[in-house]
mmCIF file of N, CA and C in Angstrom:
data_model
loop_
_atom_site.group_PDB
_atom_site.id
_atom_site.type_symbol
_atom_site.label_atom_id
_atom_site.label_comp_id
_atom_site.label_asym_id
_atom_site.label_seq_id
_atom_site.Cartn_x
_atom_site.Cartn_y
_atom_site.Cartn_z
ATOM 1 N N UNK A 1103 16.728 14.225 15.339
ATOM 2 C CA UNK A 1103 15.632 14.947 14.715
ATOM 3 C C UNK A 1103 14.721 15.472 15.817
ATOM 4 N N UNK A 1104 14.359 16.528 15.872
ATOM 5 C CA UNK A 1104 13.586 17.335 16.358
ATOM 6 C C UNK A 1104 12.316 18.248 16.143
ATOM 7 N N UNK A 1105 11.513 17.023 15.347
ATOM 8 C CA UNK A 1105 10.472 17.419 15.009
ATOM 9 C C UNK A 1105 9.333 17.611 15.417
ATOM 10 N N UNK A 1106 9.169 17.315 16.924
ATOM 11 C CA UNK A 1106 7.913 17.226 18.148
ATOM 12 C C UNK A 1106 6.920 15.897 17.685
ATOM 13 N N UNK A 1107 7.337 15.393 16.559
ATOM 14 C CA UNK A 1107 6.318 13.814 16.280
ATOM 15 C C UNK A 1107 7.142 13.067 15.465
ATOM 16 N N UNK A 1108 8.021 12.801 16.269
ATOM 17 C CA UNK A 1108 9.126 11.720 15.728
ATOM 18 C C UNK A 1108 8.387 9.932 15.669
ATOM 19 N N UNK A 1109 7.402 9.523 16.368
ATOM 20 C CA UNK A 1109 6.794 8.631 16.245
ATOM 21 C C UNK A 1109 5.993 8.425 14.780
ATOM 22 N N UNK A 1110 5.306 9.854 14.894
ATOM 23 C CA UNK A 1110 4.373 9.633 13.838
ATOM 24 C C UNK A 1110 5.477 9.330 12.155
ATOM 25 N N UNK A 1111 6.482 10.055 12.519
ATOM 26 C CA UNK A 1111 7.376 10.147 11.426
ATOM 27 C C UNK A 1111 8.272 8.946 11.285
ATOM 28 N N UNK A 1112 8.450 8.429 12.115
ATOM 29 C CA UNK A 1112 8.737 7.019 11.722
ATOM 30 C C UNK A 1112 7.886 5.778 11.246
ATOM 31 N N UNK A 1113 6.328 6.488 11.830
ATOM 32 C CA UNK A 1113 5.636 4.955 11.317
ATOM 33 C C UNK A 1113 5.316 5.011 9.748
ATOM 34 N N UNK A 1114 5.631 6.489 9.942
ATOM 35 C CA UNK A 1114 4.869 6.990 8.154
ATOM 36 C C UNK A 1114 6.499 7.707 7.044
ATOM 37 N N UNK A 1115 7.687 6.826 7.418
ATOM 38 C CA UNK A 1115 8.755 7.388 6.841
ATOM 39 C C UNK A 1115 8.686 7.488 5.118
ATOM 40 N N UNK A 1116 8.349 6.657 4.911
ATOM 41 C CA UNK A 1116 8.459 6.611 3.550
ATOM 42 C C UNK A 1116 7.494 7.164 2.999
ATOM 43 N N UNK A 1117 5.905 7.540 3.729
ATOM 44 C CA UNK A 1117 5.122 8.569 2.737
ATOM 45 C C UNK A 1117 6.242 10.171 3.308
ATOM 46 N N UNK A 1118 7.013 10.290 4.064
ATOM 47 C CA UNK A 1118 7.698 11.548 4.593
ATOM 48 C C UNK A 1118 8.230 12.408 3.592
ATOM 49 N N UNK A 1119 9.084 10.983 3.396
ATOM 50 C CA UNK A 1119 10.001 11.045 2.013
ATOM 51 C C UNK A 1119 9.504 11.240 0.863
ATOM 52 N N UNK A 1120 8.313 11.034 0.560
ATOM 53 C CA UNK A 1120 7.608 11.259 -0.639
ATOM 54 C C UNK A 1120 7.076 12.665 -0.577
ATOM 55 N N UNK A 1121 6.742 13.154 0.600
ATOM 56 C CA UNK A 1121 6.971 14.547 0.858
ATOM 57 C C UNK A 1121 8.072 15.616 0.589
ATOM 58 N N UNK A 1122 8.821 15.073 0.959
ATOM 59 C CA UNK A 1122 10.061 15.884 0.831
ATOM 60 C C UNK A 1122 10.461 15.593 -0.578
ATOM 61 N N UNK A 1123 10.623 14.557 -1.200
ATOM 62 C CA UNK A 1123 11.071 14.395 -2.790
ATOM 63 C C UNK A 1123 10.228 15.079 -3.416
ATOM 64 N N UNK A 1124 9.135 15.486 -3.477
ATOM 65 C CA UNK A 1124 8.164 16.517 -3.681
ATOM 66 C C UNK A 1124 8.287 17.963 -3.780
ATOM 67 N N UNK A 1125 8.720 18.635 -2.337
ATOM 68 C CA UNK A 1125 9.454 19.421 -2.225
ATOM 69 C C UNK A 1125 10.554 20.207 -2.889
ATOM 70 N N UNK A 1126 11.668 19.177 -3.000
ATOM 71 C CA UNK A 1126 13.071 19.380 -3.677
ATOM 72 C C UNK A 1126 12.304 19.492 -5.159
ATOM 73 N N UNK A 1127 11.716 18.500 -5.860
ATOM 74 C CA UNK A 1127 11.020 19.202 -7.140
ATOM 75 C C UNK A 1127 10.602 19.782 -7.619
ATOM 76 N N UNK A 1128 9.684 20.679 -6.508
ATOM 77 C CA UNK A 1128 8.669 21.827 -6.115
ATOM 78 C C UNK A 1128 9.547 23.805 -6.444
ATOM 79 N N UNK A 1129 10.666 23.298 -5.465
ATOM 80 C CA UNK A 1129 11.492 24.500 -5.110
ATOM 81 C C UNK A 1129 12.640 23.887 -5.931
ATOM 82 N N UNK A 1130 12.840 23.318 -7.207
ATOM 83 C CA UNK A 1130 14.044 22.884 -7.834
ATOM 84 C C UNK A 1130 15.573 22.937 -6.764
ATOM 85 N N UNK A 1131 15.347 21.945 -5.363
ATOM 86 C CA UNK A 1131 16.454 22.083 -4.963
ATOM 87 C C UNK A 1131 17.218 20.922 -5.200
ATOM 88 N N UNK A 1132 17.515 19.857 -6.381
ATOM 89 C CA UNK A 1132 17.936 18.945 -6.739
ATOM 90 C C UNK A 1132 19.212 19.674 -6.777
ATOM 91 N N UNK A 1133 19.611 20.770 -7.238
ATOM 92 C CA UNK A 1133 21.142 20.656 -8.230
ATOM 93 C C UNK A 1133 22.282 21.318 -6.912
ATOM 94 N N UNK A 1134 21.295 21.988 -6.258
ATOM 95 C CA UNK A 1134 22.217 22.512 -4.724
ATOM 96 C C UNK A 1134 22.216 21.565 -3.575
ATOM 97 N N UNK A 1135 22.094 19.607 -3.489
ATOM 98 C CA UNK A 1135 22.091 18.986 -2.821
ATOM 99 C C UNK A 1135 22.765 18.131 -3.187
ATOM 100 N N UNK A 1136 24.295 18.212 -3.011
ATOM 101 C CA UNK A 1136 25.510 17.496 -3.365
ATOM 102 C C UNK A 1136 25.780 15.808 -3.010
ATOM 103 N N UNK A 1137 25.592 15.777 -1.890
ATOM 104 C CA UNK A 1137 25.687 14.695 -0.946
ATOM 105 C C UNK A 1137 24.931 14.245 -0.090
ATOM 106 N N UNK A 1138 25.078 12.910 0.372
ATOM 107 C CA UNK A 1138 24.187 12.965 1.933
ATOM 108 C C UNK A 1138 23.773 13.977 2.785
ATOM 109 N N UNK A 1139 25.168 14.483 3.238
ATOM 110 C CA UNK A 1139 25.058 15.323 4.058
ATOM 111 C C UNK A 1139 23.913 16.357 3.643
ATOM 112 N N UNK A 1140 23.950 16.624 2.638
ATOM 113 C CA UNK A 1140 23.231 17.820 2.316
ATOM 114 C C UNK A 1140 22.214 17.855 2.216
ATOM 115 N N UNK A 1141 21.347 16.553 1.989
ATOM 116 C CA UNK A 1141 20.018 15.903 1.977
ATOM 117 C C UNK A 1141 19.850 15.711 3.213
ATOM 118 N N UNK A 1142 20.221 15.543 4.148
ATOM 119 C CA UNK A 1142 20.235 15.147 5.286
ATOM 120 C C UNK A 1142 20.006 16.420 6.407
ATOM 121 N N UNK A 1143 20.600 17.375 6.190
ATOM 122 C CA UNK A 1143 20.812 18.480 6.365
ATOM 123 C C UNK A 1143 19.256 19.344 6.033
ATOM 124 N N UNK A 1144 19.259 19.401 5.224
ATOM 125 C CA UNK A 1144 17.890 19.925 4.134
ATOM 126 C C UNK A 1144 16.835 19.432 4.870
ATOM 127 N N UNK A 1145 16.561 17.764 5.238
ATOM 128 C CA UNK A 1145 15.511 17.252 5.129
ATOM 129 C C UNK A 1145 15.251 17.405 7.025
ATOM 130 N N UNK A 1146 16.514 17.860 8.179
ATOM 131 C CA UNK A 1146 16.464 18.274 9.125
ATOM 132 C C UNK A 1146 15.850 19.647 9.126
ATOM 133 N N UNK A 1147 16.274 21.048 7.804
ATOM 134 C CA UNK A 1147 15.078 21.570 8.157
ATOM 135 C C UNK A 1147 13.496 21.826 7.732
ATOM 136 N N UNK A 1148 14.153 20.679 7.031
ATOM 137 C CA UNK A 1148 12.162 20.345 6.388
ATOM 138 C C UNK A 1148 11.177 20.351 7.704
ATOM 139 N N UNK A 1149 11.736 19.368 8.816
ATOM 140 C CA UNK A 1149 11.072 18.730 9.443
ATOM 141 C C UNK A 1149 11.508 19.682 10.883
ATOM 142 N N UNK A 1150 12.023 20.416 11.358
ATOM 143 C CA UNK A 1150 12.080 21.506 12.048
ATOM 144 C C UNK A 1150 11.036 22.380 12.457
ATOM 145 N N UNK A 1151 11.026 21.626 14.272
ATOM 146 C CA UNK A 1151 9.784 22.613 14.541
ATOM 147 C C UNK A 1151 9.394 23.892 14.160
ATOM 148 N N UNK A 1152 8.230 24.526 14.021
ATOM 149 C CA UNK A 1152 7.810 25.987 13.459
ATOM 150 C C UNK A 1152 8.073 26.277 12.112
ATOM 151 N N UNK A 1153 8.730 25.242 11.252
ATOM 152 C CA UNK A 1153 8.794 25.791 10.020
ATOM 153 C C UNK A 1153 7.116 25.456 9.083
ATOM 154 N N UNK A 1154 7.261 26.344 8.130
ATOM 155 C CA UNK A 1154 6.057 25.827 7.383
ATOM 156 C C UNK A 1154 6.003 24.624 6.760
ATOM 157 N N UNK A 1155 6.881 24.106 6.455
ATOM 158 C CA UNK A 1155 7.167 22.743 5.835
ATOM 159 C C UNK A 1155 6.603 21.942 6.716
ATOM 160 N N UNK A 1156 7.278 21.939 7.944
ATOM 161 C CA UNK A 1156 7.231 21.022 9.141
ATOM 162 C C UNK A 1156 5.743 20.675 9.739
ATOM 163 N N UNK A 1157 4.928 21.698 9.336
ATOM 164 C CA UNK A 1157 3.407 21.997 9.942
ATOM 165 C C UNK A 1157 2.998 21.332 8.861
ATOM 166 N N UNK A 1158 3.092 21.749 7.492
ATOM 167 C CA UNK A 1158 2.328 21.142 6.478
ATOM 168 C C UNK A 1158 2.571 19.423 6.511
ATOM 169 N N UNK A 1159 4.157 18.765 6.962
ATOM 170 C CA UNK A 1159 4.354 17.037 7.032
ATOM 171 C C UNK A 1159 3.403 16.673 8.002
ATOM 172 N N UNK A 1160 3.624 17.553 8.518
ATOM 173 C CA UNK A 1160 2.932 16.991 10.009
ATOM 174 C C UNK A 1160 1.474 16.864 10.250
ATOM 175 N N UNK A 1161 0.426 17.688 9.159
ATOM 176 C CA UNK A 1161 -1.023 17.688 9.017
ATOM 177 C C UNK A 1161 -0.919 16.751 8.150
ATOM 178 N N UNK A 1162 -0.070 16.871 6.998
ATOM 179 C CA UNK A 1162 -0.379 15.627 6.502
ATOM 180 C C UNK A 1162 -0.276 13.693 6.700
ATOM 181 N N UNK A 1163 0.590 13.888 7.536
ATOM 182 C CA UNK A 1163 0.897 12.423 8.265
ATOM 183 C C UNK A 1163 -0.063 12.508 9.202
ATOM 184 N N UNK A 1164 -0.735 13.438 9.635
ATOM 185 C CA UNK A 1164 -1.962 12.984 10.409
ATOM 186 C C UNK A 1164 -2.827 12.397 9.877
ATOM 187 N N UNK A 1165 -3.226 13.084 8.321
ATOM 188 C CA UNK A 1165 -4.194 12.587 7.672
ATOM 189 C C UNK A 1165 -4.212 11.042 7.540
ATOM 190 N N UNK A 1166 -2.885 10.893 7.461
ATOM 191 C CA UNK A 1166 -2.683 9.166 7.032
ATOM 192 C C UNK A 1166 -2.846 8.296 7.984
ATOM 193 N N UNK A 1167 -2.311 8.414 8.901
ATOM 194 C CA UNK A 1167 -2.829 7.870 10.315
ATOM 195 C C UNK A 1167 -4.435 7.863 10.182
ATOM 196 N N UNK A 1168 -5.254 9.018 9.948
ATOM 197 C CA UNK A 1168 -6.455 9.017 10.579
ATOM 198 C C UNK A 1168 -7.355 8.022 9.401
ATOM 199 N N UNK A 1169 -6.758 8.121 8.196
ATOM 200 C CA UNK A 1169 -7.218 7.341 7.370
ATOM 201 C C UNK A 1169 -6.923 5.722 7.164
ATOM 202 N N UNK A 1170 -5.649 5.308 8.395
ATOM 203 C CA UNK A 1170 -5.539 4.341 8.234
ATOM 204 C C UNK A 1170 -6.704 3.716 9.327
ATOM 205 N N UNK A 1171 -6.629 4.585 10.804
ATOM 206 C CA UNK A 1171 -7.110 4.202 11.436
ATOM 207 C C UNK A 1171 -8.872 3.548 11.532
ATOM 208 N N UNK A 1172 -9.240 4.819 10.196
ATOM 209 C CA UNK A 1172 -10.655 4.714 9.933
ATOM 210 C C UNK A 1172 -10.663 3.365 9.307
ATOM 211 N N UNK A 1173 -9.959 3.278 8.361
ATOM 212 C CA UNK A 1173 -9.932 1.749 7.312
ATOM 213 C C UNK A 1173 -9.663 0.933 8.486
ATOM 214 N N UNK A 1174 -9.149 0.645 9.143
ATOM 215 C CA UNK A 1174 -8.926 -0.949 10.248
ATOM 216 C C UNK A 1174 -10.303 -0.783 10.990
ATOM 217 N N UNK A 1175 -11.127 -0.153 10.990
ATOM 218 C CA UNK A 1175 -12.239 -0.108 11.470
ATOM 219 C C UNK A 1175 -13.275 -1.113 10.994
ATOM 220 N N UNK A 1176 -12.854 -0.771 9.617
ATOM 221 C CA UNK A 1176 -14.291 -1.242 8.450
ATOM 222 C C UNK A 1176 -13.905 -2.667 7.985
ATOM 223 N N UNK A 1177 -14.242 -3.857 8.148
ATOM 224 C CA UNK A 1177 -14.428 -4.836 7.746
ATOM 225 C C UNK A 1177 -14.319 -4.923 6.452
ATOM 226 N N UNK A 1178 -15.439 -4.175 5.677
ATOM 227 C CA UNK A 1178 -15.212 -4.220 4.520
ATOM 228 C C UNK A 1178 -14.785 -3.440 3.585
ATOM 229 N N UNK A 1179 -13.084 -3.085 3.769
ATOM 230 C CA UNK A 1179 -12.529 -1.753 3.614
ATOM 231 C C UNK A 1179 -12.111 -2.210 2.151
ATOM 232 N N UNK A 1180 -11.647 -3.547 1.964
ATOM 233 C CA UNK A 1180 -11.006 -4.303 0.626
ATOM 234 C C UNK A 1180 -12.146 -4.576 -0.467
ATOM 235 N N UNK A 1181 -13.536 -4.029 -0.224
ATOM 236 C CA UNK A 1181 -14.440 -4.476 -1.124
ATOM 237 C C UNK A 1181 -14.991 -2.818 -2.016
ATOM 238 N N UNK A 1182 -15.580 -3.103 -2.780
ATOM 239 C CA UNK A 1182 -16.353 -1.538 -3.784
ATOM 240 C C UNK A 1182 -17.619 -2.155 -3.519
ATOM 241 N N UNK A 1183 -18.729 -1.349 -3.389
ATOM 242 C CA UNK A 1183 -19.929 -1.001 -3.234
ATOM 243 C C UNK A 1183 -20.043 -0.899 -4.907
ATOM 244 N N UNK A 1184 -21.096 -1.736 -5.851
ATOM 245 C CA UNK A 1184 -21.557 -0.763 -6.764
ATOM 246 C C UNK A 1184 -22.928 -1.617 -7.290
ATOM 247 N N UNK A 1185 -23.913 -0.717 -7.212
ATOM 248 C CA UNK A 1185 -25.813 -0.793 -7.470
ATOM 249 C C UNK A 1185 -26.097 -1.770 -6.184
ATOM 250 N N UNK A 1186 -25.267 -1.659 -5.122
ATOM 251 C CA UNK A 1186 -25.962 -2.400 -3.672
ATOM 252 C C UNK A 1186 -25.488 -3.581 -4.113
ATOM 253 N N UNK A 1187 -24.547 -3.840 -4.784
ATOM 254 C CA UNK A 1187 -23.564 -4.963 -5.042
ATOM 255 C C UNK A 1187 -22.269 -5.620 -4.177
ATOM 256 N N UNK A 1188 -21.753 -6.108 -3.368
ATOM 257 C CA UNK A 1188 -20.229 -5.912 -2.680
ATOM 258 C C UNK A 1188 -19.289 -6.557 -4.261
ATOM 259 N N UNK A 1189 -18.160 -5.879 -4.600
ATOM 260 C CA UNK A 1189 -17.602 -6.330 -5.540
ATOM 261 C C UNK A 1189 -16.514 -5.699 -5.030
ATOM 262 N N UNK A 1190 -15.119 -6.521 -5.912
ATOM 263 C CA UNK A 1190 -13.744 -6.490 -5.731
ATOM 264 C C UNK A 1190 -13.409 -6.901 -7.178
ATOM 265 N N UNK A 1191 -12.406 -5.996 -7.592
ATOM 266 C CA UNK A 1191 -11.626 -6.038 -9.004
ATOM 267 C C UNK A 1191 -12.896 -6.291 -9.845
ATOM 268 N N UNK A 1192 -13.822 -5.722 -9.703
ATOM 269 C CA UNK A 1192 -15.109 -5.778 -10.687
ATOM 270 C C UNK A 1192 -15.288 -7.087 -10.875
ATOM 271 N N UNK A 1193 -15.270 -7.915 -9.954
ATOM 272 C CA UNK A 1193 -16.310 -9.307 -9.981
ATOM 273 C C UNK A 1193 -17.062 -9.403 -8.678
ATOM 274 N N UNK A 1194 -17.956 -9.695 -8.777
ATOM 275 C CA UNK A 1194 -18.950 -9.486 -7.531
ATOM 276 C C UNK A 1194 -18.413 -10.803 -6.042
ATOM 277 N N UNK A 1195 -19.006 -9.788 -5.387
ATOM 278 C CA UNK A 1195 -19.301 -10.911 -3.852
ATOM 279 C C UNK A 1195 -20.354 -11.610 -3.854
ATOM 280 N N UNK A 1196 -20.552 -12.636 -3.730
ATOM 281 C CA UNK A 1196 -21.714 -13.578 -2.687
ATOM 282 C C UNK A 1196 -22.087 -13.010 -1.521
ATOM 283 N N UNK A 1197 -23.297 -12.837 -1.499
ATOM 284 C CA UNK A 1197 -23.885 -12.139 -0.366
ATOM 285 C C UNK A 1197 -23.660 -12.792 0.879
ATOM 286 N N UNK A 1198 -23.596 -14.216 1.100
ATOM 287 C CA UNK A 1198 -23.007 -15.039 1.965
ATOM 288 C C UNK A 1198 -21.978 -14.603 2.514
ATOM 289 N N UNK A 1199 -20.680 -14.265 2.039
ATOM 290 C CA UNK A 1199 -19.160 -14.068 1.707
ATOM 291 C C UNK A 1199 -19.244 -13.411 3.317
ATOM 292 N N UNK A 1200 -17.859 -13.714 3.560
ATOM 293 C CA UNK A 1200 -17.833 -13.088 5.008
ATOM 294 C C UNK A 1200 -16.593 -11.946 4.184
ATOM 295 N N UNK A 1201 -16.492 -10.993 4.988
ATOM 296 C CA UNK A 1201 -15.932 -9.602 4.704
ATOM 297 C C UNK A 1201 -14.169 -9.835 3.595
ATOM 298 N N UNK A 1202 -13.917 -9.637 2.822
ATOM 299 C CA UNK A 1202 -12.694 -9.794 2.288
ATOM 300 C C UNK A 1202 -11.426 -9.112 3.182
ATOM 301 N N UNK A 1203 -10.693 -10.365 3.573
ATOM 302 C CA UNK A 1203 -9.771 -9.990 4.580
ATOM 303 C C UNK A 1203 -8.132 -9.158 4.337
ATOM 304 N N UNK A 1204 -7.811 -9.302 2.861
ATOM 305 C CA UNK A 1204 -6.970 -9.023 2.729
ATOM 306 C C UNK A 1204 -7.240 -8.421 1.098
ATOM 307 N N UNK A 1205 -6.433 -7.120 0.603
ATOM 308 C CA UNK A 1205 -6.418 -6.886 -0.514
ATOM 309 C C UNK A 1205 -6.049 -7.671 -1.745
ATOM 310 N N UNK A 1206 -5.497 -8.448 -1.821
ATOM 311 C CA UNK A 1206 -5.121 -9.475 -2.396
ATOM 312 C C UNK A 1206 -6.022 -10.867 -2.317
ATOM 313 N N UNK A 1207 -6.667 -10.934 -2.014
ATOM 314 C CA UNK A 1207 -7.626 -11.977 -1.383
ATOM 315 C C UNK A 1207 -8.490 -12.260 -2.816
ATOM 316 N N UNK A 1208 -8.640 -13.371 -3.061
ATOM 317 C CA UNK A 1208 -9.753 -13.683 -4.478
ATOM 318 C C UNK A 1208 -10.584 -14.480 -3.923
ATOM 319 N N UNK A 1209 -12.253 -14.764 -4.537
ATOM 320 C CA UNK A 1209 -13.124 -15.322 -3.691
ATOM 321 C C UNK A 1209 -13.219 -16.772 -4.360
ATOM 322 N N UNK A 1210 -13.141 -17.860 -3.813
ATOM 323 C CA UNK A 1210 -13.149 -19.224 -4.941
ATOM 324 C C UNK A 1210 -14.921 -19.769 -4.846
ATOM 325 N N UNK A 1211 -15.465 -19.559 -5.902
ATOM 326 C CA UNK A 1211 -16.591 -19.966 -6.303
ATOM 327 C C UNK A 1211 -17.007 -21.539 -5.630
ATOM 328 N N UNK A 1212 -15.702 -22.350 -5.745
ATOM 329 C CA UNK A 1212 -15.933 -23.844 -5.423
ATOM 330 C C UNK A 1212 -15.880 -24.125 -4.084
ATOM 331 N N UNK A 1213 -15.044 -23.794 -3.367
ATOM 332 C CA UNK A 1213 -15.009 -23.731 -2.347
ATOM 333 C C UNK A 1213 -16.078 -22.809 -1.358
ATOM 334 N N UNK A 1214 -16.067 -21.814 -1.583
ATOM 335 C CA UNK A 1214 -16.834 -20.462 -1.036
ATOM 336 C C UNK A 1214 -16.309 -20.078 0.240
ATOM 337 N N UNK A 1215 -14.758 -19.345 -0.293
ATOM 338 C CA UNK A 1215 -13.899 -19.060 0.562
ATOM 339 C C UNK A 1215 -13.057 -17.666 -0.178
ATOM 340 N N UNK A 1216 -12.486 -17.284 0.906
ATOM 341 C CA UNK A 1216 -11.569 -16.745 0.204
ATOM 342 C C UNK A 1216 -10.376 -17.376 0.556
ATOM 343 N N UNK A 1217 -9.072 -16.939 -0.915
ATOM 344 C CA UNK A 1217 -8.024 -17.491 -1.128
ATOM 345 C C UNK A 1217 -6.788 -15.875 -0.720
ATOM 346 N N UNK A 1218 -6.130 -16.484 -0.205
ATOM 347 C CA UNK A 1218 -4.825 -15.464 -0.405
ATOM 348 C C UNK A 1218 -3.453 -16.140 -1.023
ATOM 349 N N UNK A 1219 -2.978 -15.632 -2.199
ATOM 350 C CA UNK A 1219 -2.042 -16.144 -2.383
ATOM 351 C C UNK A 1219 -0.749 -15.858 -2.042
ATOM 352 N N UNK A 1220 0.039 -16.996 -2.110
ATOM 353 C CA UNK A 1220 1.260 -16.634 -1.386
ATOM 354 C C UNK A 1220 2.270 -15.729 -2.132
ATOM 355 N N UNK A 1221 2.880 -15.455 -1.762
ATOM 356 C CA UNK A 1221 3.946 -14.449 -2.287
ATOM 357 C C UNK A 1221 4.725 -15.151 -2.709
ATOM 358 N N UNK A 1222 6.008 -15.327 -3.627
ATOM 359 C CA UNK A 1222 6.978 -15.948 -3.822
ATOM 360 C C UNK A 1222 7.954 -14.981 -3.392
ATOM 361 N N UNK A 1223 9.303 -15.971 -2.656
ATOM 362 C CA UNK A 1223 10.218 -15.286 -2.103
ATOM 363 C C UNK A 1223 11.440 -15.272 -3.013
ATOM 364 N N UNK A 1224 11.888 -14.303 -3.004
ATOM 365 C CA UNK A 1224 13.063 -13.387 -4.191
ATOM 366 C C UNK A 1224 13.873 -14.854 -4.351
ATOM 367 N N UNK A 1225 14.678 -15.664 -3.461
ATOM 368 C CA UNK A 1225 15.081 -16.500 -3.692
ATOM 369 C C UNK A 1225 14.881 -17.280 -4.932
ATOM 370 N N UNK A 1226 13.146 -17.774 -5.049
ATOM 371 C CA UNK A 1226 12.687 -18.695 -5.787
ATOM 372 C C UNK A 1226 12.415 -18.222 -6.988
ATOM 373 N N UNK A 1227 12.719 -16.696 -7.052
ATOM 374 C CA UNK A 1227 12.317 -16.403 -8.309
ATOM 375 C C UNK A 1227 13.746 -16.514 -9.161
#
């Protein structure tokens, strides 16, 4: 691939792809893309320097980057602001509360912590 930001396009592949599946819906090119190859093919000149496609992935994977970068900034990127409130899933913060670390994160009243819960692994389910 020869797209002059092959980095950026790998860290952000799968919003890419959501680009391009976009695309093919856009310009109805579902029924003239037989095979791999042909998707593959297609999605080489999606991403082909100087094309318009290629300029438009490429401003837009900036955006995402720049928006991720801004969010790892902010401490309190996982919380809502509302009437000078800190709240998450519409139950409030304790003004105490140190910054909510993870999106998933719930605040335990008893403790006065936050909790992250664990994931269950496909296995156990």
């Amino acid at each position: 691939m020869k797209s002059g930001y092959g980095g950026l396009l790998s860290r952000y592949f799968k919003e890419a792809v959501g680009f391009f599946k976009q695309h093919i819906l856009l310009y109805d090119k579902g029924p003239s893309l037989l095979n791999g190859s042909d998707v593959h093919q297609y999605f080489a000149n999606f991403t082909a320097p100087g094309s318009r496609t290629s300029a438009f992935l490429h401003a837009e994977l900036l955006k995402l980057e720049a928006a991720e970068q801004s969010h790892s900034l902010d401490p309190y990127r996982f919380e809502k602001h509302i009437g000078g409130q800190r709240t998450y899933m519409g139950c409030p913060i304790p003004d105490e509360a140190p910054p909510r670390p993870e999106e998933n994160a719930i605040w335990n009243d008893r403790t006065k912590q936050w909790i992250l819960p664990r994931l269950r692994s496909k296995a156990a389910s």
